[in-house]
């Protein structure tokens, strides 16, 4: 075996590992974003359930669906106020 061939093999492995890392990073970034949105939507559902429970006493209710849950999950309390205002229109 000569040194040049071994160096070529090492470089090929290194480039392959770098390419694999880049591919995994490119594919994982959108999945992290989607995961964050799903978690925020789940939190939004919980907030909407609490709003509907408390709102029953004062006549306020918000329909719970994926869109309202995502809006409330992303915006938080202003999202709840927005959904209540839209439902009152």
XYZ file of N, CA, C and O in Angstrom:
356
model
N 0.861 -1.178 0.000
C 0.000 0.000 0.000
C 0.896 1.226 0.000
O 1.848 1.309 0.742
N 0.473 2.149 -0.775
C 1.289 3.354 -0.780
C 0.557 4.452 -0.021
O -0.653 4.415 0.177
N 1.302 5.432 0.420
C 0.783 6.503 1.274
C -0.273 7.322 0.555
O -1.265 7.724 1.149
N -0.114 7.565 -0.714
C -1.069 8.365 -1.477
C -2.446 7.717 -1.518
O -3.472 8.388 -1.425
N -2.476 6.382 -1.658
C -3.760 5.681 -1.706
C -4.457 5.729 -0.351
O -5.659 5.941 -0.281
N -3.717 5.546 0.733
C -4.300 5.607 2.065
C -4.827 7.002 2.368
O -5.893 7.154 2.959
N -4.095 8.012 1.958
C -4.537 9.381 2.165
C -5.814 9.656 1.376
O -6.735 10.314 1.870
N -5.908 9.119 0.170
C -7.110 9.282 -0.647
C -8.320 8.633 0.007
O -9.423 9.188 -0.009
N -8.123 7.458 0.588
C -9.219 6.760 1.262
C -9.661 7.549 2.494
O -10.862 7.728 2.740
N -8.725 8.066 3.260
C -9.053 8.856 4.451
C -9.818 10.111 4.049
O -10.816 10.476 4.683
N -9.378 10.783 3.006
C -10.075 11.983 2.536
C -11.476 11.652 2.038
O -12.415 12.415 2.262
N -11.625 10.510 1.356
C -12.940 10.109 0.874
C -13.893 9.857 2.052
O -15.057 10.285 2.021
N -13.421 9.181 3.088
C -14.242 8.960 4.273
C -14.601 10.286 4.953
O -15.733 10.483 5.387
N -13.621 11.182 5.059
C -13.871 12.469 5.695
C -14.911 13.265 4.909
O -15.844 13.835 5.487
N -14.790 13.311 3.595
C -15.765 14.024 2.775
C -17.142 13.362 2.860
O -18.167 14.047 2.888
N -17.172 12.047 2.933
C -18.437 11.344 3.079
C -19.115 11.669 4.402
O -20.331 11.884 4.450
N -18.343 11.729 5.469
C -18.901 12.074 6.778
C -19.391 13.520 6.810
O -20.453 13.812 7.375
N -18.651 14.413 6.185
C -19.081 15.814 6.120
C -20.368 15.928 5.323
O -21.309 16.624 5.719
N -20.452 15.230 4.194
C -21.666 15.257 3.377
C -22.849 14.670 4.144
O -23.962 15.206 4.095
N -22.630 13.595 4.874
C -23.690 12.990 5.677
C -24.171 13.948 6.758
O -25.375 14.090 6.982
N -23.242 14.629 7.408
C -23.601 15.615 8.432
C -24.453 16.732 7.834
O -25.464 17.135 8.414
N -24.061 17.235 6.673
C -24.807 18.315 6.026
C -26.203 17.846 5.635
O -27.193 18.562 5.848
N -26.326 16.649 5.110
C -27.631 16.123 4.712
C -28.541 15.961 5.931
O -29.711 16.354 5.908
N -28.023 15.412 7.019
C -28.822 15.238 8.235
C -29.233 16.599 8.793
O -30.376 16.793 9.210
N -28.330 17.572 8.778
C -28.637 18.908 9.285
C -29.735 19.565 8.453
O -30.666 20.158 8.990
N -29.644 19.440 7.129
C -30.649 20.040 6.245
C -32.014 19.386 6.458
O -33.045 20.064 6.438
N -32.059 18.099 6.677
C -33.329 17.406 6.881
C -33.877 17.593 8.292
O -35.095 17.579 8.485
N -33.017 17.788 9.273
C -33.479 17.898 10.662
C -33.998 19.293 10.989
O -34.867 19.438 11.847
N -33.505 20.312 10.317
C -33.925 21.677 10.632
C -35.423 21.883 10.443
O -36.082 22.414 11.336
N -36.030 21.477 9.330
C -37.485 21.641 9.206
C -38.259 20.800 10.220
O -39.321 21.217 10.676
N -37.737 19.645 10.579
C -38.426 18.802 11.554
C -38.449 19.463 12.928
O -39.438 19.353 13.653
N -37.389 20.171 13.285
C -37.380 20.896 14.558
C -38.444 21.991 14.535
O -39.151 22.195 15.517
N -38.549 22.693 13.410
C -39.534 23.763 13.268
C -40.952 23.206 13.382
O -41.794 23.753 14.095
N -41.207 22.100 12.707
C -42.527 21.471 12.759
C -42.813 20.977 14.177
O -43.929 21.111 14.681
N -41.815 20.430 14.839
C -41.991 19.973 16.214
C -42.351 21.108 17.156
O -43.212 20.958 18.022
N -41.713 22.260 16.974
C -42.031 23.416 17.812
C -43.469 23.872 17.583
O -44.171 24.226 18.527
N -43.917 23.869 16.337
C -45.289 24.284 16.043
C -46.286 23.307 16.651
O -47.318 23.719 17.194
N -45.998 22.008 16.595
C -46.896 21.011 17.178
C -46.988 21.190 18.693
O -48.085 21.129 19.264
N -45.868 21.449 19.343
C -45.882 21.663 20.794
C -46.669 22.925 21.133
O -47.484 22.935 22.063
N -46.456 23.993 20.369
C -47.191 25.231 20.624
C -48.684 25.045 20.377
O -49.512 25.609 21.095
N -49.040 24.256 19.371
C -50.458 23.990 19.120
C -51.074 23.199 20.275
O -52.216 23.455 20.669
N -50.330 22.254 20.828
C -50.828 21.493 21.978
C -51.039 22.408 23.177
O -52.043 22.298 23.892
N -50.120 23.327 23.394
C -50.289 24.304 24.474
C -51.501 25.181 24.187
O -52.274 25.512 25.091
N -51.703 25.538 22.913
C -52.866 26.322 22.527
C -54.170 25.612 22.824
O -55.145 26.230 23.262
N -54.212 24.294 22.602
C -55.414 23.513 22.906
C -55.709 23.568 24.398
O -56.866 23.758 24.812
N -54.674 23.432 25.213
C -54.868 23.480 26.666
C -55.395 24.854 27.083
O -56.340 24.949 27.887
N -54.803 25.906 26.517
C -55.261 27.260 26.848
C -56.707 27.459 26.404
O -57.513 28.068 27.120
N -57.076 26.933 25.240
C -58.452 27.071 24.760
C -59.434 26.297 25.638
O -60.555 26.758 25.870
N -59.026 25.116 26.105
C -59.890 24.372 27.023
C -60.132 25.167 28.306
O -61.261 25.254 28.800
N -59.070 25.762 28.838
C -59.214 26.571 30.045
C -60.102 27.783 29.771
O -60.970 28.122 30.580
N -59.884 28.423 28.605
C -60.708 29.577 28.235
C -62.171 29.184 28.113
O -63.057 29.904 28.596
N -62.446 28.064 27.483
C -63.838 27.616 27.335
C -64.449 27.236 28.683
O -65.629 27.488 28.918
N -63.653 26.636 29.563
C -64.170 26.260 30.875
C -64.544 27.498 31.685
O -65.633 27.593 32.235
N -63.633 28.453 31.742
C -63.902 29.692 32.480
C -64.937 30.533 31.737
O -65.790 31.182 32.349
N -64.887 30.510 30.414
C -65.803 31.299 29.604
C -67.247 30.860 29.703
O -68.155 31.644 29.413
N -67.512 29.622 30.085
C -68.889 29.154 30.259
C -69.630 29.970 31.310
O -70.839 30.161 31.211
N -68.911 30.463 32.295
C -69.542 31.248 33.358
C -69.904 32.655 32.894
O -70.805 33.276 33.447
N -69.184 33.166 31.881
C -69.446 34.538 31.418
C -69.941 34.588 29.974
O -70.073 35.655 29.399
N -70.204 33.442 29.388
C -70.771 33.388 28.041
C -69.769 33.539 26.913
O -70.111 34.026 25.846
N -68.551 33.117 27.125
C -67.511 33.203 26.097
C -67.080 31.786 25.736
O -66.806 30.974 26.616
N -67.025 31.510 24.446
C -66.515 30.210 24.013
C -65.756 30.383 22.700
O -66.042 31.277 21.919
N -64.786 29.525 22.503
C -63.970 29.547 21.300
C -63.952 28.134 20.738
O -63.713 27.173 21.469
N -64.195 28.017 19.452
C -64.141 26.711 18.800
C -62.695 26.221 18.798
O -61.786 26.968 18.473
N -62.519 24.963 19.148
C -61.175 24.391 19.170
C -60.986 23.576 17.898
O -61.687 22.594 17.667
N -60.052 24.024 17.072
C -59.649 23.297 15.872
C -58.155 23.537 15.665
O -57.550 24.328 16.384
N -57.531 22.868 14.712
C -56.081 23.033 14.550
C -55.640 24.476 14.287
O -54.599 24.905 14.788
N -56.440 25.240 13.547
C -56.059 26.619 13.250
C -56.087 27.483 14.506
O -55.124 28.208 14.803
N -57.176 27.416 15.270
C -57.256 28.238 16.479
C -56.212 27.806 17.509
O -55.625 28.648 18.179
N -55.966 26.516 17.607
C -54.963 26.036 18.552
C -53.573 26.531 18.164
O -52.793 26.945 19.035
N -53.261 26.532 16.887
C -51.954 27.009 16.442
C -51.820 28.508 16.651
O -50.780 28.986 17.111
N -52.870 29.261 16.347
C -52.822 30.711 16.549
C -52.617 31.039 18.020
O -51.770 31.854 18.377
N -53.377 30.383 18.889
C -53.236 30.630 20.326
C -51.882 30.143 20.828
O -51.244 30.802 21.649
N -51.412 29.020 20.309
C -50.105 28.507 20.730
C -48.965 29.429 20.345
O -48.028 29.632 21.116
N -49.041 30.026 19.171
C -47.968 30.906 18.713
C -48.076 32.288 19.362
O -47.091 32.852 19.818
N -49.280 32.841 19.428
C -49.448 34.200 19.941
C -49.625 34.273 21.454
O -49.438 35.335 22.045
N -50.069 33.192 22.074
C -50.267 33.191 23.521
C -51.558 33.899 23.908
O -52.594 33.742 23.259
N -51.502 34.704 24.959
C -52.680 35.413 25.468
C -53.288 36.347 24.408
O -54.514 36.379 24.256
N -52.480 37.092 23.653
C -53.094 37.898 22.587
C -53.854 37.041 21.569
O -54.856 37.479 21.007
N -53.417 35.824 21.367
C -54.135 34.912 20.479
C -55.496 34.533 21.026
O -56.471 34.423 20.285
N -55.566 34.329 22.349
C -56.856 34.024 22.979
C -57.793 35.208 22.829
O -58.967 35.061 22.467
N -57.279 36.409 23.098
C -58.096 37.619 22.959
C -58.572 37.764 21.516
O -59.736 38.092 21.256
N -57.686 37.503 20.571
C -58.048 37.578 19.147
C -59.152 36.578 18.809
O -60.132 36.923 18.138
N -59.032 35.352 19.274
C -60.045 34.342 18.972
C -61.392 34.688 19.613
O -62.436 34.492 19.001
N -61.374 35.197 20.828
C -62.610 35.595 21.490
C -63.256 36.748 20.724
O -64.466 36.767 20.484
N -62.432 37.713 20.311
C -62.964 38.859 19.561
C -63.555 38.422 18.224
O -64.611 38.896 17.810
N -62.888 37.511 17.538
C -63.408 37.031 16.254
C -64.710 36.269 16.451
O -65.645 36.410 15.648
N -64.811 35.474 17.499
C -66.044 34.730 17.754
C -67.200 35.627 18.163
O -68.360 35.281 17.985
N -66.899 36.788 18.746
C -67.944 37.707 19.155
C -68.489 38.522 17.985
O -69.540 39.139 18.096
N -67.770 38.552 16.859
C -68.237 39.333 15.694
C -69.438 38.747 15.082
O -69.899 37.881 14.766
